[in-house]
mmCIF file of C-alpha atoms and ligand atoms in Angstrom:
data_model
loop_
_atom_site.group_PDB
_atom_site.id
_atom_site.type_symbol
_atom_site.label_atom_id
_atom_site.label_comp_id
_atom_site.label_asym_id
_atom_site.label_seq_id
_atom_site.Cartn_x
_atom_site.Cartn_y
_atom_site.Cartn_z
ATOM 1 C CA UNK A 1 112.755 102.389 103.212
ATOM 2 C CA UNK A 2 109.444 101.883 101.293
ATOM 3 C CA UNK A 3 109.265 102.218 97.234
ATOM 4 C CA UNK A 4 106.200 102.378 96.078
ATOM 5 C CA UNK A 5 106.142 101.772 92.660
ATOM 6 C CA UNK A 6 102.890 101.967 90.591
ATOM 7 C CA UNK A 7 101.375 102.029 86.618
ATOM 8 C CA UNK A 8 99.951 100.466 83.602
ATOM 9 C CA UNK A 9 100.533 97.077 82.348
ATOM 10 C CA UNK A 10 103.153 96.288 80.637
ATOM 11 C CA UNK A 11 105.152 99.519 81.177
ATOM 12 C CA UNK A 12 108.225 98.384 82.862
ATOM 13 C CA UNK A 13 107.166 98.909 85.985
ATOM 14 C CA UNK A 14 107.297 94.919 87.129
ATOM 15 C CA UNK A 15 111.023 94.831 86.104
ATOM 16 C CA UNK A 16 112.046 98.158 87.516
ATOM 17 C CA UNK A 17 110.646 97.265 90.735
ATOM 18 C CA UNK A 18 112.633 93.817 91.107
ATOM 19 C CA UNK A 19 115.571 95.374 90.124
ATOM 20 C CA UNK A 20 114.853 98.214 92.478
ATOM 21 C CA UNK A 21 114.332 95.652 95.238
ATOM 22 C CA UNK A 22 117.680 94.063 94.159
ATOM 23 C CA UNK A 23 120.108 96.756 93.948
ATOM 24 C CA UNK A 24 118.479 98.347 97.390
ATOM 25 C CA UNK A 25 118.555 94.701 99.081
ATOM 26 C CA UNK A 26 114.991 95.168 99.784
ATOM 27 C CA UNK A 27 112.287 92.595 99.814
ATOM 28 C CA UNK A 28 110.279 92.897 96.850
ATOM 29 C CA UNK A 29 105.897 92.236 96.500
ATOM 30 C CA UNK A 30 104.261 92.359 92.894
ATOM 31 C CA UNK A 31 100.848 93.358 94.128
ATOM 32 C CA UNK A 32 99.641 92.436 90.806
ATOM 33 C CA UNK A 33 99.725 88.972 91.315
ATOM 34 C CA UNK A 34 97.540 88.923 94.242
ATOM 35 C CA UNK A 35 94.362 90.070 91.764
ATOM 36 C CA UNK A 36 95.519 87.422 89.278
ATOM 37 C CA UNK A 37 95.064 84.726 91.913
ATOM 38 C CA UNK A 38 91.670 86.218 92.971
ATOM 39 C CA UNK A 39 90.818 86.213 88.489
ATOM 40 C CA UNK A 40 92.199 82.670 88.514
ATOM 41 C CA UNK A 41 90.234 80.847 91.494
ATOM 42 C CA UNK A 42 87.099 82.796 90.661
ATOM 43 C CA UNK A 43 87.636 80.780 87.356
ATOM 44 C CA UNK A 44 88.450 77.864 88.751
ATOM 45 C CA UNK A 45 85.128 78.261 90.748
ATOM 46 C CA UNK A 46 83.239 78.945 88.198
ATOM 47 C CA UNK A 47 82.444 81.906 89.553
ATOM 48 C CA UNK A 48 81.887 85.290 87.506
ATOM 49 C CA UNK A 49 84.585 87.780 88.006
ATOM 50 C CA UNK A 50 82.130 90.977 87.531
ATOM 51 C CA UNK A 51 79.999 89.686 90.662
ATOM 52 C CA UNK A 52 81.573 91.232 94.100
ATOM 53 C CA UNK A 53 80.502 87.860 95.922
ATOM 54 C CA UNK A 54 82.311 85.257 93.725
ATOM 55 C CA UNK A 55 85.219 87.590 93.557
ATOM 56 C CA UNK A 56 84.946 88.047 97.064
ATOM 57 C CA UNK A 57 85.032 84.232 97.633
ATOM 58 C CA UNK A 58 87.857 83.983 95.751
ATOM 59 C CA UNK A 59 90.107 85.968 97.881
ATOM 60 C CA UNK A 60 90.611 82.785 99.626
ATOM 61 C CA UNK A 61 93.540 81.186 98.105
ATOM 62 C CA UNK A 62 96.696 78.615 99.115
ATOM 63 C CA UNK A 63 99.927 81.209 98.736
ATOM 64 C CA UNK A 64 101.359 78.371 96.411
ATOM 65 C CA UNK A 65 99.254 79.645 93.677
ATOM 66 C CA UNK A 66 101.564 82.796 93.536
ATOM 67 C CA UNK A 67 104.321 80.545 92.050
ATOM 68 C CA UNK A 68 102.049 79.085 89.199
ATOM 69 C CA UNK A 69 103.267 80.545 86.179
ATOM 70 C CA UNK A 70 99.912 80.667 84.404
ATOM 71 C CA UNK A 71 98.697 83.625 86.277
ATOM 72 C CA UNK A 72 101.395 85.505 83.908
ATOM 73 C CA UNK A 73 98.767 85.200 81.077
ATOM 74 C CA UNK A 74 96.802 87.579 79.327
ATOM 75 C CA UNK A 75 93.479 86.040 80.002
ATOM 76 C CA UNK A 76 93.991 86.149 84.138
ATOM 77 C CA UNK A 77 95.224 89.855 83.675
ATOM 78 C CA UNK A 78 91.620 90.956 81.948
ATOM 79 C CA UNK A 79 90.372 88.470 85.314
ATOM 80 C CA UNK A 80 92.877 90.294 87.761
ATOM 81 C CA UNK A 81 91.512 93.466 86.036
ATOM 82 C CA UNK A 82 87.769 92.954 86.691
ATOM 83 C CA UNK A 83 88.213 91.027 90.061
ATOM 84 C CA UNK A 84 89.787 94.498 91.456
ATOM 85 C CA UNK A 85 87.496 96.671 90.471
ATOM 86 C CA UNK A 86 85.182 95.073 93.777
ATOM 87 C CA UNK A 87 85.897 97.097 97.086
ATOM 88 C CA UNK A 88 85.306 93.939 99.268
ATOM 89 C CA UNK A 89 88.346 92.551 97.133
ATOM 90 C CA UNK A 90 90.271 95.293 97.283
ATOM 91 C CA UNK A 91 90.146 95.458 101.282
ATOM 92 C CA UNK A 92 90.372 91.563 101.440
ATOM 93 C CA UNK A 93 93.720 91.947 100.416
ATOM 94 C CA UNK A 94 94.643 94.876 101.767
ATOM 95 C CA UNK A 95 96.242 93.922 104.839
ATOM 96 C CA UNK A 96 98.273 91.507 103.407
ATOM 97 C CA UNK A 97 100.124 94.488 101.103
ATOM 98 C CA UNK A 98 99.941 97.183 104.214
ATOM 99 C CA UNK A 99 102.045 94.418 106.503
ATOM 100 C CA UNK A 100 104.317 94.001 103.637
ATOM 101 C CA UNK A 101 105.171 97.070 102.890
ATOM 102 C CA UNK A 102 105.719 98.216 106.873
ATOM 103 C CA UNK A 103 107.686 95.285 108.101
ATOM 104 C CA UNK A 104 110.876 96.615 109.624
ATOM 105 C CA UNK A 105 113.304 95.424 106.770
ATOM 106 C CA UNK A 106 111.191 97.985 104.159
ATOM 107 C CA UNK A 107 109.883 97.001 100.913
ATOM 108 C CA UNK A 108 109.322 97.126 97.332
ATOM 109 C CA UNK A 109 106.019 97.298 96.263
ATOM 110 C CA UNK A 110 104.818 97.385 92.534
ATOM 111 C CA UNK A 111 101.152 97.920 91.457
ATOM 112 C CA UNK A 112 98.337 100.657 90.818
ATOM 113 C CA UNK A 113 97.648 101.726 94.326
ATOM 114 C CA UNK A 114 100.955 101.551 96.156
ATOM 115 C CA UNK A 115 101.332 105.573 96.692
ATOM 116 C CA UNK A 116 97.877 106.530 97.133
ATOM 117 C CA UNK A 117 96.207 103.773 99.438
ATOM 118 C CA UNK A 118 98.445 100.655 100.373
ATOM 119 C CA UNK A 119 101.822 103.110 101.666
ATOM 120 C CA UNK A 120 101.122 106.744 101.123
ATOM 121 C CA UNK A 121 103.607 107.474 103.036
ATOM 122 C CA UNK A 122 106.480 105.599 101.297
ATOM 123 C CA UNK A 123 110.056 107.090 101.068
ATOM 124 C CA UNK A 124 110.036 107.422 97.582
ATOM 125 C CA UNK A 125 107.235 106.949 94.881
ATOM 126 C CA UNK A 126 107.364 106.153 91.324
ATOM 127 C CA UNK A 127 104.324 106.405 88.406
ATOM 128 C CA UNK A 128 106.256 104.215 85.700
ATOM 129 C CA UNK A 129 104.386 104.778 82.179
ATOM 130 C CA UNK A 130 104.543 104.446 78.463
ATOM 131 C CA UNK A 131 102.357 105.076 75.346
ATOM 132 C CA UNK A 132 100.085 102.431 75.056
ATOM 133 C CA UNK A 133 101.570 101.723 71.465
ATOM 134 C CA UNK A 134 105.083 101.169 73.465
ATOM 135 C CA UNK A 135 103.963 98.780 75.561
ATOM 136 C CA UNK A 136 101.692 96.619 73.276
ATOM 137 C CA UNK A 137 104.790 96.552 71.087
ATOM 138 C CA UNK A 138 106.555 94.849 74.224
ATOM 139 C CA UNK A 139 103.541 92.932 75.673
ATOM 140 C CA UNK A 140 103.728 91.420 71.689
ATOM 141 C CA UNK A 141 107.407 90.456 71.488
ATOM 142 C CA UNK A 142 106.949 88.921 74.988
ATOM 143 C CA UNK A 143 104.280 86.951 73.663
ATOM 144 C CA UNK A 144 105.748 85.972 71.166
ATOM 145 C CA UNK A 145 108.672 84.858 73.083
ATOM 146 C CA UNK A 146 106.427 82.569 75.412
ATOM 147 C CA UNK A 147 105.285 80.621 71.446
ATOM 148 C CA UNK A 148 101.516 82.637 71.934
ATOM 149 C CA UNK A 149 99.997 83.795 68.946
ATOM 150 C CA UNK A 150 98.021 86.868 69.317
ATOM 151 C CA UNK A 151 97.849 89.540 67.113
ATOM 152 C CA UNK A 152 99.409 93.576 68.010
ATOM 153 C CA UNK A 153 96.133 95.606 67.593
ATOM 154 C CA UNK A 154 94.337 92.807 69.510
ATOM 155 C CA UNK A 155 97.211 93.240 72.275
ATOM 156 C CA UNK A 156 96.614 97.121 71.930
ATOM 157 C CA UNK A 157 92.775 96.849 72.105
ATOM 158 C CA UNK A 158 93.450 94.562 75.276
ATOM 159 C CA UNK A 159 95.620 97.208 76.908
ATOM 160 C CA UNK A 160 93.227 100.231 76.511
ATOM 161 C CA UNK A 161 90.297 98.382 77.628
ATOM 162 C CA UNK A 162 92.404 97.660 80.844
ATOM 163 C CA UNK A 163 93.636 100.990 81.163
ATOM 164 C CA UNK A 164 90.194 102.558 80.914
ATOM 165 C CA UNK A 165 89.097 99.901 83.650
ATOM 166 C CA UNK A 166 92.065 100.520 86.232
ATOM 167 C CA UNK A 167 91.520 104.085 85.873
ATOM 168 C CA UNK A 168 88.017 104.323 85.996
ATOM 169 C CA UNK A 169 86.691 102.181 89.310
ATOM 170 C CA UNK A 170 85.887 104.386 92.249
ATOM 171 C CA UNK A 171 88.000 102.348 94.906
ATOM 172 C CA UNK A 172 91.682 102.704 94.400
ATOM 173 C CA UNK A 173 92.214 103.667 90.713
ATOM 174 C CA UNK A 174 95.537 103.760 89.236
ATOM 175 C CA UNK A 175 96.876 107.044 89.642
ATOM 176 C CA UNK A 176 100.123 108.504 90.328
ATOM 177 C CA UNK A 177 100.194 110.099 93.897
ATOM 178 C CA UNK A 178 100.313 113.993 93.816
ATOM 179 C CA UNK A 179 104.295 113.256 95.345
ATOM 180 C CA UNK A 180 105.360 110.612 92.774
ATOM 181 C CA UNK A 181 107.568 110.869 90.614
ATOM 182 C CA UNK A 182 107.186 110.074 86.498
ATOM 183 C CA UNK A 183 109.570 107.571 84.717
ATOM 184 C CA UNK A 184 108.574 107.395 81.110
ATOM 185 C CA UNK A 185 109.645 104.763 79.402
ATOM 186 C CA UNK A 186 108.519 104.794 76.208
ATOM 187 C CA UNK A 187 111.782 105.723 74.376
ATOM 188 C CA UNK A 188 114.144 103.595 76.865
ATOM 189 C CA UNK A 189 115.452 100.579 76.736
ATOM 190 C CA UNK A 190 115.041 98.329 79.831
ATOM 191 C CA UNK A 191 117.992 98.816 81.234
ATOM 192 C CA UNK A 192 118.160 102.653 80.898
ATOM 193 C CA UNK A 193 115.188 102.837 82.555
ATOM 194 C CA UNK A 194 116.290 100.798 85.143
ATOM 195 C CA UNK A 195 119.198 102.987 85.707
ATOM 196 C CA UNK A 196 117.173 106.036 85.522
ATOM 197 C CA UNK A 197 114.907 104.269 88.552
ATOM 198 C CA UNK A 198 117.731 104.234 90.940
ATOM 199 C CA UNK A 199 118.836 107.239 90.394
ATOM 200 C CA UNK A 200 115.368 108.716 90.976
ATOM 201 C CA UNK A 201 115.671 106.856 94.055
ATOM 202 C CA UNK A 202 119.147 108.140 95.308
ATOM 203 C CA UNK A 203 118.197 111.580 94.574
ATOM 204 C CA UNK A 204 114.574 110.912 96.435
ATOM 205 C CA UNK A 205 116.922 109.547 99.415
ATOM 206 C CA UNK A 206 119.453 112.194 99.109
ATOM 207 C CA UNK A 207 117.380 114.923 99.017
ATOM 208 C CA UNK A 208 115.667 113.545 102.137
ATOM 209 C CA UNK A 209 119.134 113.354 104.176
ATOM 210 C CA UNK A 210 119.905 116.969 103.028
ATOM 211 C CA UNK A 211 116.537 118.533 104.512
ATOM 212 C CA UNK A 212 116.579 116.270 107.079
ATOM 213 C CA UNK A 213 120.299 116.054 107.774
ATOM 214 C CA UNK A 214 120.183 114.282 111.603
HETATM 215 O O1 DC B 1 100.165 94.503 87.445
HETATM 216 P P1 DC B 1 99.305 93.412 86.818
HETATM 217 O O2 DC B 1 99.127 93.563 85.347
HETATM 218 O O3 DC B 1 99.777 92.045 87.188
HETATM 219 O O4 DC B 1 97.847 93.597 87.495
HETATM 220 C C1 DC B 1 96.728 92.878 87.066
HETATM 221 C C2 DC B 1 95.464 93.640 87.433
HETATM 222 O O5 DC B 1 95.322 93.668 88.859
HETATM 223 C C3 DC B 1 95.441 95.092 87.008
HETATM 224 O O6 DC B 1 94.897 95.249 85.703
HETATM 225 C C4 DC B 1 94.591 95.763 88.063
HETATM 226 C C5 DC B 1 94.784 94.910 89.291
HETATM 227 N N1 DC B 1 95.674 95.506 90.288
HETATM 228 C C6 DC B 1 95.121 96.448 91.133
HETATM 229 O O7 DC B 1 93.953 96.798 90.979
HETATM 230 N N2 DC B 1 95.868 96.976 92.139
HETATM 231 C C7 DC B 1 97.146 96.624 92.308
HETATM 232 N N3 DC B 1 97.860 97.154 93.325
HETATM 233 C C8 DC B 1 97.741 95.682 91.434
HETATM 234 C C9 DC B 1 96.971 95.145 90.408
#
């Protein structure tokens, strides 16, 4: 079984999807981090993240760099942001998240593309949002968790400029495919949304076995 699981930042969707990939026993991809290790070596070559050729060369990377928390941050997220908008970084790591998601075990996949380009044809899809307000309310308490000092409407200007971006490129914008379904999660607490997840799921699956009952 694939999930496809896809969003905005900072609307639950990260969390949902591991504890989607849990509860299923499925192995579990944040696609998100791939872009935020293309935003941090373009940095780290002092390359510039809007130019498709340094982005491009930065789609080169050791796969330990996925376990380095400071690609978690803020500032790699706006990098992650602009690094994706590129279609020659887009379909350098496509592969990678098309071989995930169809190895034979299935897969959880979280990101902005899942259900339109990387696995249209997943078992079950899920567009995971919340107001923009919501989630730079969260993105600030989590913040503020971590000891970082930023400031809410900052956090909120942050979000809609990232938003507009992720919505707005030509390749692969973040969009909910025509067959997803919506999980708003603006008035929910994590773990009710959680819950409400897999039972979107088990109905998905459900309903599948009842039309398809062989
Ligand atoms: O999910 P995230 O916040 O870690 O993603 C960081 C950025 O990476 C996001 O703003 C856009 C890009 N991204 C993408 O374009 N496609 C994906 N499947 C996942 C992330």
């Amino acid at each position: 079984m694939i999930i496809a699981v896809d969003g905005p930042t900072a609307s639950g969707k990260g969390t949902i999807s591991k504890e989607l990939a849990k509860y299923f026993a499925l192995p579990f991809l944040d696609t998100g981090l791939l872009y935020r290790a293309v935003g941090w070596t373009v940095s780290e070559q002092g390359g510039d993240a809007d130019h498709a050729a340094d982005a491009l060369a930065a789609c080169v990377f050791d796969s330990s760099l996925l376990d380095n928390p400071g690609l978690r941050s803020e500032a790699v997220g706006g990098l992650a942001s602009r690094v994706s908008v590129h279609p020659e970084v887009r379909r350098a790591l496509d592969k990678r998240q098309k071989d995930f998601a169809y190895q034979p075990a299935g897969a959880v996949l979280d990101g902005r593309d899942i259900g339109t380009v990387i696995a249209p044809d997943a078992d079950v899809k899920l567009f995971v949002t919340a107001s923009p307000e919501a989630r730079a309310v969260r993105r600030f308490e989590e913040m503020k968790r971590r000891g970082e000092q930023v400031g809410l409407e900052d956090i909120l200007a942050e979000i809609l400029q990232r938003d507009e971006r992720d919505k707005n490129r030509t390749t692969a914008p973040l969009k909910a495919a025509e067959d997803a379904d919506l999980l708003d999660t603006t008035n929910l607490t994590i773990d009710a949304a959680v819950q409400q997840a897999i039972a979107m799921v088990n109905a998905k699956i459900s309903g599948r076995r009842d039309k398809d009952p062989a």
